[in-house]
Coordinates of C-alpha atoms in Angstrom, one line a residue:
X1 CA 0.0 0.0 0.0
X2 CA 1.4 3.4 -1.0
X3 CA 1.9 6.0 1.7
X4 CA -0.7 8.8 1.7
X5 CA 0.6 12.0 0.1
X6 CA -0.2 14.1 3.2
X7 CA -0.3 13.3 7.0
X8 CA -3.8 13.1 8.3
X9 CA -3.5 16.3 10.4
X10 CA -3.0 18.4 7.3
X11 CA -6.7 18.0 6.3
X12 CA -8.0 18.0 9.9
X13 CA -10.2 20.6 11.6
X14 CA -9.3 21.0 15.3
X15 CA -11.8 22.3 17.8
X16 CA -10.5 23.8 21.0
X17 CA -12.5 23.2 24.2
X18 CA -12.0 25.4 27.3
X19 CA -13.4 22.8 29.7
X20 CA -14.4 25.2 32.5
X21 CA -16.7 27.0 30.1
X22 CA -18.0 24.3 27.7
X23 CA -20.8 22.4 29.5
X24 CA -21.5 21.7 33.1
X25 CA -23.1 18.3 33.6
X26 CA -23.3 18.2 37.4
X27 CA -24.6 21.6 38.2
X28 CA -21.6 22.9 40.1
X29 CA -21.1 25.9 37.8
X30 CA -17.9 24.6 36.1
X31 CA -17.7 22.7 32.8
X32 CA -16.5 19.1 33.0
X33 CA -15.5 16.1 31.0
X34 CA -19.0 14.6 31.4
X35 CA -20.3 17.7 29.7
X36 CA -17.9 17.3 26.8
X37 CA -18.9 13.6 26.4
X38 CA -22.6 14.7 26.2
X39 CA -21.7 16.9 23.2
X40 CA -19.6 14.5 21.2
X41 CA -22.3 14.0 18.6
X42 CA -22.6 17.8 18.3
X43 CA -18.9 18.0 17.6
X44 CA -19.0 15.2 15.1
X45 CA -21.9 16.8 13.3
X46 CA -20.0 20.1 13.2
X47 CA -17.2 18.5 11.2
X48 CA -14.6 18.2 14.0
X49 CA -11.7 15.8 13.4
X50 CA -9.6 16.6 16.5
X51 CA -10.7 17.8 20.0
X52 CA -8.1 19.9 21.7
X53 CA -8.6 20.2 25.5
X54 CA -7.2 23.2 27.3
X55 CA -5.6 22.0 30.6
X56 CA -7.7 19.6 32.8
X57 CA -4.8 18.4 35.0
X58 CA -4.8 18.9 38.7
X59 CA -4.3 22.6 39.4
X60 CA -4.8 25.4 42.0
X61 CA -6.1 27.5 39.0
X62 CA -3.8 30.5 39.6
X63 CA -3.8 30.8 35.8
X64 CA -6.9 28.7 34.9
X65 CA -5.1 25.4 34.7
X66 CA -1.9 26.5 33.1
X67 CA -0.4 26.0 36.6
X68 CA -0.2 22.3 36.9
X69 CA 0.3 20.5 40.2
X70 CA 0.0 16.9 38.8
X71 CA 0.6 16.1 35.1
X72 CA -0.8 12.6 35.4
X73 CA -4.2 13.2 37.0
X74 CA -7.4 15.1 36.2
X75 CA -8.5 17.9 38.4
X76 CA -11.6 16.9 40.3
X77 CA -13.5 19.9 39.0
X78 CA -13.5 18.3 35.6
X79 CA -13.8 14.6 36.6
X80 CA -11.4 11.6 36.7
X81 CA -9.0 9.7 34.6
X82 CA -11.8 7.2 34.0
X83 CA -13.9 10.1 32.6
X84 CA -11.1 11.0 30.3
X85 CA -10.9 7.4 29.1
X86 CA -14.6 7.5 28.4
X87 CA -14.2 10.8 26.5
X88 CA -11.3 9.3 24.4
X89 CA -13.4 6.2 23.7
X90 CA -16.4 8.2 22.6
X91 CA -14.3 10.5 20.4
X92 CA -12.5 7.5 18.7
X93 CA -15.8 5.7 18.2
X94 CA -17.0 8.7 16.2
X95 CA -13.8 9.0 14.2
X96 CA -12.4 11.9 16.1
X97 CA -9.0 12.3 17.8
X98 CA -8.1 13.9 21.2
X99 CA -5.1 16.2 21.8
X100 CA -3.9 17.5 25.2
X101 CA -2.4 20.8 26.2
X102 CA 1.2 20.3 27.2
X103 CA 2.3 23.0 29.6
X104 CA 6.0 22.3 30.5
X105 CA 7.8 25.6 30.5
X106 CA 6.6 25.8 34.1
X107 CA 4.6 24.0 36.7
X108 CA 2.5 25.0 39.7
X109 CA 4.3 25.9 42.9
X110 CA 2.2 23.2 44.4
X111 CA 3.6 20.5 42.2
X112 CA 5.6 17.8 44.1
X113 CA 8.7 18.7 42.0
X114 CA 8.7 22.3 43.2
X115 CA 7.8 21.4 46.8
X116 CA 10.9 19.3 46.9
X117 CA 13.0 21.9 45.0
X118 CA 12.0 24.6 47.5
X119 CA 12.6 22.5 50.6
X120 CA 16.4 22.8 50.6
X121 CA 19.3 24.0 48.5
X122 CA 20.6 20.4 48.8
X123 CA 17.5 18.7 47.6
X124 CA 18.1 16.5 44.4
X125 CA 15.3 18.5 42.7
X126 CA 16.8 21.9 43.6
X127 CA 18.1 22.4 40.0
X128 CA 14.8 21.2 38.4
X129 CA 13.9 24.9 38.6
X130 CA 15.8 28.2 38.1
X131 CA 17.1 29.4 41.4
X132 CA 19.5 32.4 41.9
X133 CA 20.7 34.5 44.8
X134 CA 19.6 38.2 44.8
X135 CA 21.9 41.1 44.1
X136 CA 22.6 44.0 46.4
X137 CA 22.3 47.5 44.8
X138 CA 23.0 50.6 47.0
X139 CA 22.5 48.5 50.1
X140 CA 19.2 47.1 49.0
X141 CA 18.6 43.4 48.0
X142 CA 17.0 43.1 44.6
X143 CA 16.0 40.1 42.5
X144 CA 18.7 38.4 40.4
X145 CA 17.9 40.6 37.3
X146 CA 15.3 43.1 36.2
X147 CA 13.1 40.8 34.1
X148 CA 9.4 41.6 34.1
X149 CA 6.9 38.9 34.3
X150 CA 4.5 38.5 31.4
X151 CA 1.8 39.2 34.0
X152 CA 3.5 42.3 35.4
X153 CA 6.0 42.8 38.3
X154 CA 9.2 41.0 38.8
X155 CA 9.8 37.6 37.2
X156 CA 11.4 36.4 40.4
X157 CA 10.0 35.4 43.7
X158 CA 12.0 35.4 47.0
X159 CA 11.9 32.2 49.1
X160 CA 12.7 33.2 52.7
X161 CA 13.5 29.6 53.8
X162 CA 16.5 29.2 51.5
X163 CA 17.2 32.9 50.8
X164 CA 17.1 32.6 47.0
X165 CA 14.8 33.6 44.2
X166 CA 13.1 31.4 41.7
X167 CA 12.2 32.4 38.1
X168 CA 8.5 32.6 37.1
X169 CA 7.9 34.2 33.7
X170 CA 4.2 34.2 34.5
X171 CA 2.7 34.5 38.0
X172 CA 4.6 33.6 41.1
X173 CA 2.7 30.3 41.4
X174 CA 4.1 29.2 38.0
X175 CA 7.8 28.5 38.6
X176 CA 9.8 27.9 35.4
X177 CA 11.4 24.5 34.9
X178 CA 15.1 24.2 34.3
X179 CA 15.2 22.6 30.8
X180 CA 19.0 22.7 30.9
X181 CA 18.8 19.8 33.4
X182 CA 18.6 16.6 31.4
X183 CA 16.7 14.8 34.2
X184 CA 13.9 17.4 33.9
X185 CA 13.7 16.8 30.2
X186 CA 13.5 13.0 30.8
X187 CA 10.7 13.6 33.3
X188 CA 8.8 15.6 30.7
X189 CA 9.2 12.8 28.1
X190 CA 7.7 10.5 30.7
X191 CA 4.7 12.8 31.1
X192 CA 4.2 12.7 27.3
X193 CA 4.5 9.0 27.2
X194 CA 1.9 8.6 30.0
X195 CA -0.7 10.3 27.9
X196 CA 0.3 8.7 24.6
X197 CA 0.1 5.2 26.2
X198 CA -3.4 6.2 27.4
X199 CA -4.5 7.0 23.9
X200 CA -3.8 10.8 23.4
X201 CA -3.4 11.7 19.7
X202 CA -1.2 14.8 20.0
X203 CA -0.2 17.8 21.9
X204 CA -0.6 21.6 21.8
X205 CA 2.6 22.9 23.5
X206 CA 2.2 26.0 25.6
X207 CA 4.9 28.7 25.1
X208 CA 7.2 26.1 23.9
X209 CA 9.7 28.7 22.6
X210 CA 10.3 29.9 26.2
X211 CA 12.0 26.7 27.4
X212 CA 15.6 27.8 26.9
X213 CA 16.9 30.9 28.6
X214 CA 20.1 32.9 27.7
X215 CA 23.1 31.9 29.7
X216 CA 23.8 34.2 32.6
X217 CA 20.3 35.6 32.7
X218 CA 21.5 39.2 31.9
X219 CA 19.6 42.3 32.8
X220 CA 17.1 43.5 30.1
X221 CA 17.7 46.8 28.5
X222 CA 15.8 49.8 29.8
X223 CA 12.8 50.6 27.6
X224 CA 10.1 51.4 30.0
X225 CA 11.1 54.3 32.3
X226 CA 8.0 54.0 34.4
X227 CA 9.2 50.9 36.3
X228 CA 12.3 49.0 37.3
X229 CA 11.3 45.7 35.8
X230 CA 11.7 45.5 32.0
X231 CA 10.5 43.3 29.2
X232 CA 13.1 40.6 28.7
X233 CA 11.7 38.3 26.0
X234 CA 15.0 38.7 24.0
X235 CA 16.6 36.5 26.7
X236 CA 14.0 33.7 27.0
X237 CA 12.2 33.5 23.7
X238 CA 13.7 31.2 21.0
X239 CA 16.7 30.7 23.3
X240 CA 20.1 29.1 22.5
X241 CA 19.1 25.4 23.2
X242 CA 15.4 25.4 22.3
X243 CA 15.8 23.5 19.0
X244 CA 18.2 21.0 20.6
X245 CA 15.6 20.3 23.2
X246 CA 12.6 20.0 20.8
X247 CA 14.7 17.7 18.5
X248 CA 15.3 15.5 21.5
X249 CA 11.6 15.5 22.3
X250 CA 10.9 14.4 18.8
X251 CA 13.6 11.7 18.9
X252 CA 12.5 10.4 22.3
X253 CA 8.7 10.6 22.0
X254 CA 7.1 12.2 18.9
X255 CA 8.9 10.1 16.2
X256 CA 7.5 6.9 17.7
X257 CA 3.9 7.8 17.3
X258 CA 1.4 9.2 14.7
X259 CA 0.6 12.4 16.6
X260 CA -0.4 16.0 15.8
X261 CA 1.8 18.6 17.3
X262 CA 1.5 22.4 17.4
X263 CA 3.7 24.8 19.4
X264 CA 2.6 28.2 20.7
X265 CA 5.3 30.7 19.8
X266 CA 4.6 34.2 21.1
X267 CA 6.8 37.2 20.8
X268 CA 8.1 36.0 17.5
X269 CA 7.3 37.5 14.1
X270 CA 10.5 36.5 12.3
X271 CA 9.5 33.8 9.8
X272 CA 12.9 32.2 9.7
X273 CA 12.8 31.8 13.5
X274 CA 9.5 30.0 13.2
X275 CA 10.4 27.9 10.2
X276 CA 13.1 26.2 12.3
X277 CA 10.4 24.6 14.4
X278 CA 8.3 23.4 11.5
X279 CA 10.3 22.4 8.5
X280 CA 10.1 18.6 8.2
X281 CA 13.9 18.0 7.8
X282 CA 14.4 19.6 11.3
X283 CA 12.3 16.9 13.0
X284 CA 10.7 19.1 15.6
X285 CA 6.9 20.1 15.4
X286 CA 4.2 19.8 12.7
X287 CA 3.2 23.5 13.0
X288 CA 3.2 26.5 15.3
X289 CA 0.8 29.2 16.3
X290 CA 2.5 32.4 15.2
X291 CA 1.2 35.7 16.6
X292 CA 1.7 38.2 13.8
X293 CA -2.1 38.4 13.0
X294 CA -3.0 38.3 16.7
X295 CA -0.6 41.3 17.3
X296 CA -2.0 43.4 14.5
X297 CA -4.2 45.5 16.8
X298 CA -2.0 45.2 20.0
X299 CA -0.1 48.1 21.5
X300 CA 3.6 47.5 22.1
X301 CA 2.9 48.4 25.7
X302 CA 0.4 45.6 26.4
X303 CA -1.7 43.1 24.3
X304 CA -4.6 44.4 26.4
X305 CA -4.3 47.8 24.7
X306 CA -5.4 48.5 21.2
X307 CA -3.8 50.1 18.2
X308 CA -5.2 50.9 14.7
X309 CA -4.8 48.4 11.9
X310 CA -5.7 48.4 8.2
X311 CA -7.1 45.7 5.9
X312 CA -4.0 46.2 3.8
X313 CA -1.9 45.1 6.7
X314 CA -4.0 42.1 7.5
X315 CA -4.0 41.0 3.8
X316 CA -0.2 41.4 3.7
X317 CA 0.3 39.2 6.8
X318 CA -2.0 36.4 5.5
X319 CA -0.5 36.5 2.0
X320 CA 3.0 36.3 3.4
X321 CA 2.3 33.3 5.6
X322 CA 0.2 31.5 3.0
X323 CA 3.2 31.6 0.6
X324 CA 6.0 31.1 3.1
X325 CA 8.3 28.1 2.3
X326 CA 5.3 26.1 1.1
X327 CA 7.4 24.1 -1.3
X328 CA 9.9 23.3 1.5
X329 CA 7.2 21.8 3.8
X330 CA 6.3 24.6 6.1
X331 CA 2.8 24.2 7.3
X332 CA 0.4 26.8 8.8
X333 CA -1.9 26.5 11.8
X334 CA -4.9 28.6 10.8
X335 CA -6.7 30.4 13.7
X336 CA -8.3 33.6 14.6
X337 CA -9.6 32.7 18.1
X338 CA -8.5 30.8 21.1
X339 CA -8.7 31.0 24.9
X340 CA -6.2 33.9 24.9
X341 CA -7.9 36.1 22.3
X342 CA -11.0 38.2 22.2
X343 CA -13.9 37.1 20.0
X344 CA -13.1 37.5 16.3
X345 CA -16.5 38.9 15.3
X346 CA -16.0 41.8 17.7
X347 CA -12.4 42.2 17.0
X348 CA -12.1 41.9 13.2
X349 CA -15.7 42.2 12.2
X350 CA -18.8 44.1 13.3
X351 CA -20.8 42.5 16.1
X352 CA -23.8 44.8 15.8
X353 CA -27.3 43.3 15.4
X354 CA -27.2 44.2 11.7
X355 CA -23.8 42.9 10.8
X356 CA -22.9 40.2 13.3
X357 CA -24.1 37.2 11.4
X358 CA -22.6 38.4 8.1
X359 CA -19.3 39.3 9.8
X360 CA -19.1 35.9 11.5
X361 CA -19.8 34.1 8.2
X362 CA -17.2 36.2 6.4
X363 CA -14.6 35.4 9.0
X364 CA -15.4 31.7 8.7
X365 CA -14.8 31.9 4.9
X366 CA -11.6 33.8 5.5
X367 CA -10.4 30.9 7.7
X368 CA -11.5 27.9 5.7
X369 CA -10.1 29.2 2.4
X370 CA -6.5 29.4 3.8
X371 CA -4.1 26.5 3.4
X372 CA -3.2 24.9 6.7
X373 CA -4.7 23.0 9.6
X374 CA -7.9 24.8 10.7
X375 CA -8.3 25.5 14.5
X376 CA -11.8 26.5 15.7
X377 CA -12.4 27.8 19.2
X378 CA -15.6 26.8 21.1
X379 CA -18.4 29.2 20.3
X380 CA -16.7 30.6 17.2
X381 CA -19.2 28.5 15.2
X382 CA -22.0 30.5 16.8
X383 CA -20.4 33.9 16.2
X384 CA -20.2 34.5 20.0
X385 CA -19.1 38.1 20.6
X386 CA -17.3 40.0 23.3
X387 CA -19.3 40.8 26.4
X388 CA -20.5 44.4 26.6
X389 CA -18.6 47.5 27.7
X390 CA -21.1 48.0 30.5
X391 CA -19.6 45.1 32.5
X392 CA -17.3 46.3 35.3
X393 CA -13.8 45.2 36.1
X394 CA -15.2 42.7 38.7
X395 CA -16.4 40.5 35.7
X396 CA -12.9 40.1 34.4
X397 CA -11.5 37.0 36.0
X398 CA -8.3 36.6 34.1
X399 CA -5.1 37.2 36.1
X400 CA -3.6 39.1 33.1
X401 CA -6.5 41.5 33.2
X402 CA -6.5 41.9 36.9
X403 CA -2.8 42.4 37.3
X404 CA -2.6 45.0 34.5
X405 CA -5.6 46.9 35.8
X406 CA -3.9 47.0 39.3
X407 CA -0.6 48.1 37.8
X408 CA -2.1 51.0 35.9
X409 CA -4.4 52.0 38.7
X410 CA -1.4 52.2 41.1
X411 CA 0.6 54.2 38.7
X412 CA -2.2 56.7 38.2
X413 CA -2.9 57.0 41.9
X414 CA 0.8 57.7 42.6
X415 CA 1.1 60.2 39.7
X416 CA -2.2 62.1 40.6
X417 CA -1.9 61.7 44.4
X418 CA -5.4 60.5 44.9
X419 CA -7.3 57.3 45.4
X420 CA -10.1 57.7 42.8
X421 CA -8.6 57.9 39.3
X422 CA -10.2 57.6 35.9
X423 CA -10.0 54.1 34.5
X424 CA -12.7 54.1 31.8
X425 CA -10.2 54.2 29.0
X426 CA -8.6 51.0 30.2
X427 CA -11.9 49.3 30.7
X428 CA -12.8 50.3 27.1
X429 CA -9.6 48.6 25.9
X430 CA -10.4 45.5 28.0
X431 CA -13.8 45.4 26.3
X432 CA -12.1 45.0 23.0
X433 CA -9.0 42.9 23.8
X434 CA -9.2 41.0 27.1
X435 CA -8.7 37.2 27.2
X436 CA -11.8 37.0 29.4
X437 CA -14.1 37.4 26.3
X438 CA -13.1 33.9 25.1
X439 CA -13.8 32.4 28.5
X440 CA -17.4 33.2 29.1
X441 CA -19.5 30.0 29.2
X442 CA -20.7 28.4 26.0
X443 CA -24.3 29.3 24.9
X444 CA -26.3 26.2 24.1
X445 CA -29.9 27.5 24.2
X446 CA -32.1 30.3 25.6
X447 CA -32.6 28.7 29.0
X448 CA -31.0 30.3 32.1
X449 CA -27.2 30.7 31.7
X450 CA -27.5 29.7 28.1
X451 CA -28.0 26.1 29.0
X452 CA -24.4 25.9 30.3
X453 CA -25.3 25.0 33.9
X454 CA -28.2 24.4 36.2
X455 CA -26.2 26.0 39.0
X456 CA -24.3 29.3 39.3
X457 CA -21.7 29.7 36.5
X458 CA -18.1 30.2 37.5
X459 CA -18.1 33.2 35.1
X460 CA -21.0 35.2 33.9
X461 CA -22.6 34.1 30.7
X462 CA -22.9 36.9 28.0
X463 CA -26.4 38.2 28.3
X464 CA -27.1 38.0 24.6
X465 CA -28.0 34.3 24.8
X466 CA -31.6 35.3 25.6

């Protein structure tokens, strides 16, 4: 039998599920695996080939599951490993595949690995994470360098018990793993093998281009004069060993199975940088999520702030990536929504009553006519839009929204010397760009809470389901 001309994943449609917000089967207000199982026929009828689950592992939910405390268990909010097995069986029985979210740049600070690492400088797992002593400047102890966390503030957290700092590129409850330690890499391969043996069909890899940091962890250049901590992505994005480590992942795990793999690669617009992850001869990943389109309307100060864009710019981005190294095997991941992006009909279309349906259909055609593997986010098929500007900051649950709001509020209070400062401009930006818009519960019907739950939803359902 001749080998098929294209791998199966090149013609697949992938549907991303944000489990907390998909369907609640037990009435506790949080979506669960039983709810996903109940909608497998819906997903099959929709034309889904692959279901991608955002993290469902055990987690304290400091960053909605992207802070994992046990890679080999399901968080009780969502169900059990046996529920996952039933979901897999149901998906496979309908001809669909199931991929997991692999979050291995960092863990939760409640993971057993970090608990051991933090316990003593002499613990065998101490160098599973990135620990450094502080530095003294003008008699004051400061973190090891001036790197700013993606979620604001220092990227370092002091541990009083051992007197050192650990690196966390996201929140302090997400300590970065030390990928330079080969034992750590082996442990990650074991995590991947656990899920593959259980039947998982592939992995979406969270911030996979962050796993290698520049030697010496130097201070970042001063570009933001309003604060001490500075953006440092030039020292941890696409680092010196990243391709070595992903090639090893491919050799140790991926090459032995017929899987779909896609890497998330933020802070990278350089096509040659991204090609290195994808070109078949490099034996790394099948495709990556690049961010050039997602950044088209984002201020350089923060992705939560907007900037103007033009249709000409959008067409240029799409045209460039559609043609990029196609003959050499580069493959695109086509997406316009996910759990980290505002709703596309509000962002790139017109979500008014008159134009919402037309805009959503236009964006669907825009997506499906591109060459690449198509990724659809839950609710995108319904044209779900952003929640309204009338919602207050208390409705924004995402740590990125809350932290940035607090930072700007504190800066304005200090600058103006008063407690009550004007914040409506920032709330208007959030109404357009915040990640929270993607995370409102799915709308299934016109019953209370859109049919998402019979209880009180963990996050407010957009009122337009009625």
